[in-house]
Coordinates of C-alpha atoms in Angstrom, one line a residue:
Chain A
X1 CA 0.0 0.0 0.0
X2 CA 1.3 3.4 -0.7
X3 CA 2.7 5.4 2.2
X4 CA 0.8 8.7 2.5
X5 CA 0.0 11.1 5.5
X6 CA -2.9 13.1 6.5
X7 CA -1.6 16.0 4.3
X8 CA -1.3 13.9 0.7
X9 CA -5.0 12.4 1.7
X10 CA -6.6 15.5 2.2
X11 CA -4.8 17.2 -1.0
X12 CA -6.0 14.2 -3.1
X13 CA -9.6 14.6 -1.4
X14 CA -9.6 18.0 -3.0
X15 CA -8.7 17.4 -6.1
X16 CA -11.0 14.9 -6.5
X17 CA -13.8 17.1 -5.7
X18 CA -12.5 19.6 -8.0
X19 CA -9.2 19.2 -10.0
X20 CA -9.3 22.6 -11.5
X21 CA -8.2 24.5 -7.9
X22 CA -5.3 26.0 -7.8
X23 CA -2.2 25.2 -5.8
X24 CA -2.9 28.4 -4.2
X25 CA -6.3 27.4 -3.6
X26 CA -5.8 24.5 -2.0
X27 CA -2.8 26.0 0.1
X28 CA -5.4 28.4 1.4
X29 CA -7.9 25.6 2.1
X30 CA -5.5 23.8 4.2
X31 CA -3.9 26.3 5.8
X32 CA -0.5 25.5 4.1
X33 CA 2.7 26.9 2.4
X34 CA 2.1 27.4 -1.6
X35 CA 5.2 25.7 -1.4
X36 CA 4.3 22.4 0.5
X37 CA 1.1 22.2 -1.5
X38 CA 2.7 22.4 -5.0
X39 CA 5.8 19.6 -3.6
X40 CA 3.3 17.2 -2.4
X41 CA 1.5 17.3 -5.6
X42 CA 4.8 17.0 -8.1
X43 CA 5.7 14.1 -5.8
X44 CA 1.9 12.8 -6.2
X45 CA 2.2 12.7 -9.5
X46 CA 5.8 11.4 -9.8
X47 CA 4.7 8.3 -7.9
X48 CA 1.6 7.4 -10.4
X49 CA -0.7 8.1 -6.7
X50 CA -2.5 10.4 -9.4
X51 CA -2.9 8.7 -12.7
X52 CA -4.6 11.5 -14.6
X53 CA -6.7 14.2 -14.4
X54 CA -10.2 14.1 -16.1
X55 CA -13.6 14.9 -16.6
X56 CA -17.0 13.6 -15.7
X57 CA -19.3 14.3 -18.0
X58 CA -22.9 15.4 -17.0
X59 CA -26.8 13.8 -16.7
X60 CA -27.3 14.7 -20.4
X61 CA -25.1 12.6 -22.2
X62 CA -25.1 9.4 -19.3
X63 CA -27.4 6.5 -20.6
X64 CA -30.9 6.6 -19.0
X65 CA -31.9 2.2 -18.7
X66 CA -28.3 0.1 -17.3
X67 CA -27.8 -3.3 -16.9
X68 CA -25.3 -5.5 -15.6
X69 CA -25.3 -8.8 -17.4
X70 CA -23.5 -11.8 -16.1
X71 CA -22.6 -14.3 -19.1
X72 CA -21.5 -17.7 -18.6
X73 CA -20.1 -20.0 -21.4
X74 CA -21.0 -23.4 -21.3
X75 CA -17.8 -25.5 -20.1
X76 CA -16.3 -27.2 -23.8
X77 CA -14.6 -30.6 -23.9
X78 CA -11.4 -28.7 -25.6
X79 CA -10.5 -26.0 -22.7
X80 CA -7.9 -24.3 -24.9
X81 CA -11.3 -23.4 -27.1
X82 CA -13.0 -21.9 -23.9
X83 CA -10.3 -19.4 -23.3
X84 CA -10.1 -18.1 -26.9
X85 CA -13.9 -18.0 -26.6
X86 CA -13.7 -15.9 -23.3
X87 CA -11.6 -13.7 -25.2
X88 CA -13.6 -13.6 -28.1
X89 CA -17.0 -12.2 -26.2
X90 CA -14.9 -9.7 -24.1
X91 CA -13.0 -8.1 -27.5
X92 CA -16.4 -8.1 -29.6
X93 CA -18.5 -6.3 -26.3
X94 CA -15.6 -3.8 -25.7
X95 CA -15.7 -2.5 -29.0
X96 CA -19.4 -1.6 -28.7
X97 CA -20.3 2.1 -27.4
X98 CA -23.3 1.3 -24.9
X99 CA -20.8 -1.3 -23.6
X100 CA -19.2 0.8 -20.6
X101 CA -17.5 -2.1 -18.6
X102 CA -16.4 -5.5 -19.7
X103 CA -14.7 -7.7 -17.1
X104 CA -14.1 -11.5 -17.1
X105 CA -15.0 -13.7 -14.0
X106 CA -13.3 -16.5 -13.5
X107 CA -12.6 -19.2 -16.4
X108 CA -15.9 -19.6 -17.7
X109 CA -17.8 -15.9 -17.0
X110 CA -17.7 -12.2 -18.7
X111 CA -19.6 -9.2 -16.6
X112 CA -20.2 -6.5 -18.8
X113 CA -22.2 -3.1 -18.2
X114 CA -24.4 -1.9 -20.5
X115 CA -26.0 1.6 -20.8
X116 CA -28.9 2.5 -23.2
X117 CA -31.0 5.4 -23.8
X118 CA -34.6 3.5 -22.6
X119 CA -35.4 0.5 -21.3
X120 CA -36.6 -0.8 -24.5
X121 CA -33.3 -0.7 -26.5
X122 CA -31.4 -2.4 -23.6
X123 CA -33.3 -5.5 -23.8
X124 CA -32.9 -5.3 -27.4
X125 CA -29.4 -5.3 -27.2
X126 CA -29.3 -8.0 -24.2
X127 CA -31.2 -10.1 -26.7
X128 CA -30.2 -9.7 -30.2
X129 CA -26.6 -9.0 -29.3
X130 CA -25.9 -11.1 -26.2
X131 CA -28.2 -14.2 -25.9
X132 CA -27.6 -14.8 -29.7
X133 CA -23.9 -15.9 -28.6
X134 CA -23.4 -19.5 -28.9
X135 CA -22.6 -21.9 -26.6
X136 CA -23.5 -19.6 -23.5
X137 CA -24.7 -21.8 -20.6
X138 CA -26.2 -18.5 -19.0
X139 CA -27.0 -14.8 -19.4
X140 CA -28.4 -13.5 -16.0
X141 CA -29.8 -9.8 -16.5
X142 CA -29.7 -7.1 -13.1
X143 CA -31.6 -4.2 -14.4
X144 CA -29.6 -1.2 -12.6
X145 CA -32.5 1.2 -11.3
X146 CA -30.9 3.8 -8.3
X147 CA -27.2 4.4 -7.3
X148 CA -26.7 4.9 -3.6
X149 CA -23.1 5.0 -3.6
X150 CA -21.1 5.2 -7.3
X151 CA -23.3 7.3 -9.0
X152 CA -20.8 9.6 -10.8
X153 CA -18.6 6.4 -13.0
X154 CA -21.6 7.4 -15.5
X155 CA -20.0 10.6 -16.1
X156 CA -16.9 8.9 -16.0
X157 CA -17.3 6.0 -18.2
X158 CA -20.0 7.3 -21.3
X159 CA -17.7 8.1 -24.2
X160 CA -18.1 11.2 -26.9
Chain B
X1 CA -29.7 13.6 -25.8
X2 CA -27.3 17.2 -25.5
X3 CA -26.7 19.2 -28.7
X4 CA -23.0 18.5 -29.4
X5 CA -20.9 19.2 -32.2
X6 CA -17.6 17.7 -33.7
X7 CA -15.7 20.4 -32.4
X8 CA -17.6 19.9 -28.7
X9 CA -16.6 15.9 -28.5
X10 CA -13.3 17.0 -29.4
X11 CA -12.9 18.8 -26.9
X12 CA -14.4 16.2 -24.4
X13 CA -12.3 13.9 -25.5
X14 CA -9.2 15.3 -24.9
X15 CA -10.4 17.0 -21.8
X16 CA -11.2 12.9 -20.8
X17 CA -7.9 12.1 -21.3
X18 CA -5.8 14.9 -19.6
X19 CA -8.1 18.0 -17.9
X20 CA -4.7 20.0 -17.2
X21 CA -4.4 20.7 -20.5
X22 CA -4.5 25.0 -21.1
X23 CA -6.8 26.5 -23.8
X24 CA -4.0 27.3 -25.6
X25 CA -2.5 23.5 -26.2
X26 CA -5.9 22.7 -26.9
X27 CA -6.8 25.0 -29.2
X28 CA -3.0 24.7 -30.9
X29 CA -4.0 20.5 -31.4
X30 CA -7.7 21.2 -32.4
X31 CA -6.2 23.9 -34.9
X32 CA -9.1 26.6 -33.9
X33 CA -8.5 29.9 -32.2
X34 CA -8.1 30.0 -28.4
X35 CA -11.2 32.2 -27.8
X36 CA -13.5 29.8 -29.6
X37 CA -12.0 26.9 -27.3
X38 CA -12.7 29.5 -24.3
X39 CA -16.4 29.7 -25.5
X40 CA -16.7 26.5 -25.9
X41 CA -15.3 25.0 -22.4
X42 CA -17.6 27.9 -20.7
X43 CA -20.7 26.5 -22.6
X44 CA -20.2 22.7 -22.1
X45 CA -19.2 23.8 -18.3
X46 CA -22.5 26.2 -18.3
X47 CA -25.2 23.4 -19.9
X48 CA -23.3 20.7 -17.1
X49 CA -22.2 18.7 -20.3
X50 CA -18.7 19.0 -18.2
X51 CA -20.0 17.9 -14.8
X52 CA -17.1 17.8 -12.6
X53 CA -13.0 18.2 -13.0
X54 CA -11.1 15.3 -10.9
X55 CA -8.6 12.8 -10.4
X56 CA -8.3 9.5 -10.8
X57 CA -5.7 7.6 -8.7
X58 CA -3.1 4.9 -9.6
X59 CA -2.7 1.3 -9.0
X60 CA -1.1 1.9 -5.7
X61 CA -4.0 3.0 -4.0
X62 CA -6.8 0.7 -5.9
X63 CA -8.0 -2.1 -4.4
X64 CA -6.2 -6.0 -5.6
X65 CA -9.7 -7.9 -5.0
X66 CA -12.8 -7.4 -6.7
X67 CA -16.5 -8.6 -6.5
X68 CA -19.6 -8.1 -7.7
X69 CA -22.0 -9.1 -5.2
X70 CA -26.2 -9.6 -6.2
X71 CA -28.3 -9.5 -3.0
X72 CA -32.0 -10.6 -3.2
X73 CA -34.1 -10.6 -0.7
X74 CA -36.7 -12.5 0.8
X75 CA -40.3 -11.4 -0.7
X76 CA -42.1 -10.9 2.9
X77 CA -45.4 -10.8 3.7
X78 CA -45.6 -7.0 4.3
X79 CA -44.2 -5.6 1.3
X80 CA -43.8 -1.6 3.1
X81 CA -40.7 -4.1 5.1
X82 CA -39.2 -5.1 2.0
X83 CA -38.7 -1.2 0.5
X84 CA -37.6 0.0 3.9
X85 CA -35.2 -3.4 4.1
X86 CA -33.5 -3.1 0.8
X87 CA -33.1 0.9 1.6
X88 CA -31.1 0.1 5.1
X89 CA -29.0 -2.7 3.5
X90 CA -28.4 0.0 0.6
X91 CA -27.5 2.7 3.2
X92 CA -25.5 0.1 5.0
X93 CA -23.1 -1.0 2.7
X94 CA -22.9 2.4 1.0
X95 CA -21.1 3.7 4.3
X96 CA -17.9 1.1 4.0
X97 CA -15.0 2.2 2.5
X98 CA -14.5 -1.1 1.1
X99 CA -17.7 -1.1 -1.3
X100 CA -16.9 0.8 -4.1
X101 CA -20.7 1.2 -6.0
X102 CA -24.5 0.6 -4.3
X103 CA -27.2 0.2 -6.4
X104 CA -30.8 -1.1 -6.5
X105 CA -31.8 -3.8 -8.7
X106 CA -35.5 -4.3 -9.1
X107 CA -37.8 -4.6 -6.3
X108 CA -36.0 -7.1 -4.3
X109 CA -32.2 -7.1 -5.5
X110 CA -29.4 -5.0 -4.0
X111 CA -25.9 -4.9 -6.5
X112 CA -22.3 -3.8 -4.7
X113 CA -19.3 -4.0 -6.3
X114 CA -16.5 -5.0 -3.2
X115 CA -13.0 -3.4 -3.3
X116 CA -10.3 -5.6 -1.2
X117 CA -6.2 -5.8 -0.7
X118 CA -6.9 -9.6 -1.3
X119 CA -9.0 -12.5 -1.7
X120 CA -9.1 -13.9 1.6
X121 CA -10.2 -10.0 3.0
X122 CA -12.7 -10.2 0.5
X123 CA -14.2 -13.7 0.9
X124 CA -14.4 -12.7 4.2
X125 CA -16.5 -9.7 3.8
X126 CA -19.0 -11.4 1.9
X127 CA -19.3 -14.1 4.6
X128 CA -19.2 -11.7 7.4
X129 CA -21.1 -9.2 6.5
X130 CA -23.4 -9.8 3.4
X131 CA -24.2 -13.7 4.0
X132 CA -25.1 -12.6 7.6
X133 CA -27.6 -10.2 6.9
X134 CA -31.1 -11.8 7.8
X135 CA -34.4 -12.8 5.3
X136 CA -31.8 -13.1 2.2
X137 CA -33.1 -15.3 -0.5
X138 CA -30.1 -15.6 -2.7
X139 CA -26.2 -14.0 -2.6
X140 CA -24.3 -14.3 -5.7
X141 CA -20.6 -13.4 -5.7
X142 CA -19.2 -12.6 -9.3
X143 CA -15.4 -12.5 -8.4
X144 CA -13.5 -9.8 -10.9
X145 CA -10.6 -11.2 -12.7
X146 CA -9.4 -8.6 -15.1
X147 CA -10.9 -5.7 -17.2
X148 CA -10.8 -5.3 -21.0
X149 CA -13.0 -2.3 -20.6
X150 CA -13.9 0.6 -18.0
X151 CA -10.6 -0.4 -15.8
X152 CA -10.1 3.4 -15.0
X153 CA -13.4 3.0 -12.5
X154 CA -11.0 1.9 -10.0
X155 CA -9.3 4.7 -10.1
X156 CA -11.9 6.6 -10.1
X157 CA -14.2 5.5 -7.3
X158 CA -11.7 4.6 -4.7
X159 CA -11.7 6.5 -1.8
X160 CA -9.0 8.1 0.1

């Protein structure tokens, strides 16, 4: 785990409530040296603690119906041919824009979020894009209503 | 869906990919004048296409252990219980530092994602404190292996 004291914790805080501050800003908010504020940061950022700096982008252009779909493949009698087949679902579903996540799950499972404009076009997609697959042993469908912790990855994920 | 023009998801993007960048080395890549790159950052900031400037921290600091984790609860008899059920085991887990997202899944189903420095830590959590929670009618863990999309969430939604 990375080593970092109360100062670095409440810098980063900051910044990730607003990256735009300025040093000077945030030396004023914590009551510290423009100097101290501006080292911490360079060092921050030397050390990969802050990966990048980016945007979230706002209600209008987040997708309105989400789903998380669990896919499992059925188990083949060739296991090298599983693997590629793994592969093959998570290339083809991270190339699609209303696909905002794809992650595998163990040897035989892909999780992948999708985001759509209406509820309508989501099941569409769940079934003419995802149930078509072959050789899936299951497609479980949780219908994403309410965030109560999380919310904002919408803003962060949805592409322009 | 928000107006946007090429020259607006231009912008966006590159603002996705490093929001330190000045007007002026943005305007200087998207060959256009730095006033019109000006107007244009003040109007997506005005409409809330840009919601929010922030970080999004490194590897270091992200957690080695990940789950997805499907609650569903028992239907009871008095259905006013099972709204006011799923909302404290929402409000529950959206307190710990070590779930990363919260959200509601149809009437009954409660998704979280889990965030842990290992496997055991994280088994544990879900034995300890999900698996223990009473009138549950199912618990799925979908263990996290690897991402080929949306990886940067991590970053993004840890806490610190």
């Amino acid at each position: 785990m990375a080593q970092l004291d109360d100062l670095d914790r409440a810098i980063l805080r900051i910044l990730k409530e607003d990256a735009r501050l300025t040093i000077s800003e945030i030396a004023e908010r914590l009551n510290r040296p423009e100097s101290t504020i501006h080292f911490r940061i360079k060092k921050l950022q030397e050390r990969n603690i802050i990966d990048k700096y980016t945007i979230v982008l706002g209600k209008d252009l987040q997708p309105k119906a989400l789903a998380l779909v669990y896919i499992q493949a059925e188990t083949p009698i060739i296991e090298d041919f599983l693997e590629r087949y793994i592969r093959h679902i998570m290339k083809t579903l991270s190339l699609l824009p209303n696909v905002l996540v794809v992650a595998r799950s163990g040897k035989d499972g892909v999780i992948a979020l999708i985001g759509e404009e209406n509820p309508e076009k989501l099941n569409r997609f769940v079934d003419e894009t995802i149930r078509v697959l072959p050789t899936l042993r299951r497609v479980e469908v949780m219908h994403i209503d309410e965030f109560s912790k999380g919310e904002g990855l919408l803003g962060f994920l949805v592409s322009v």
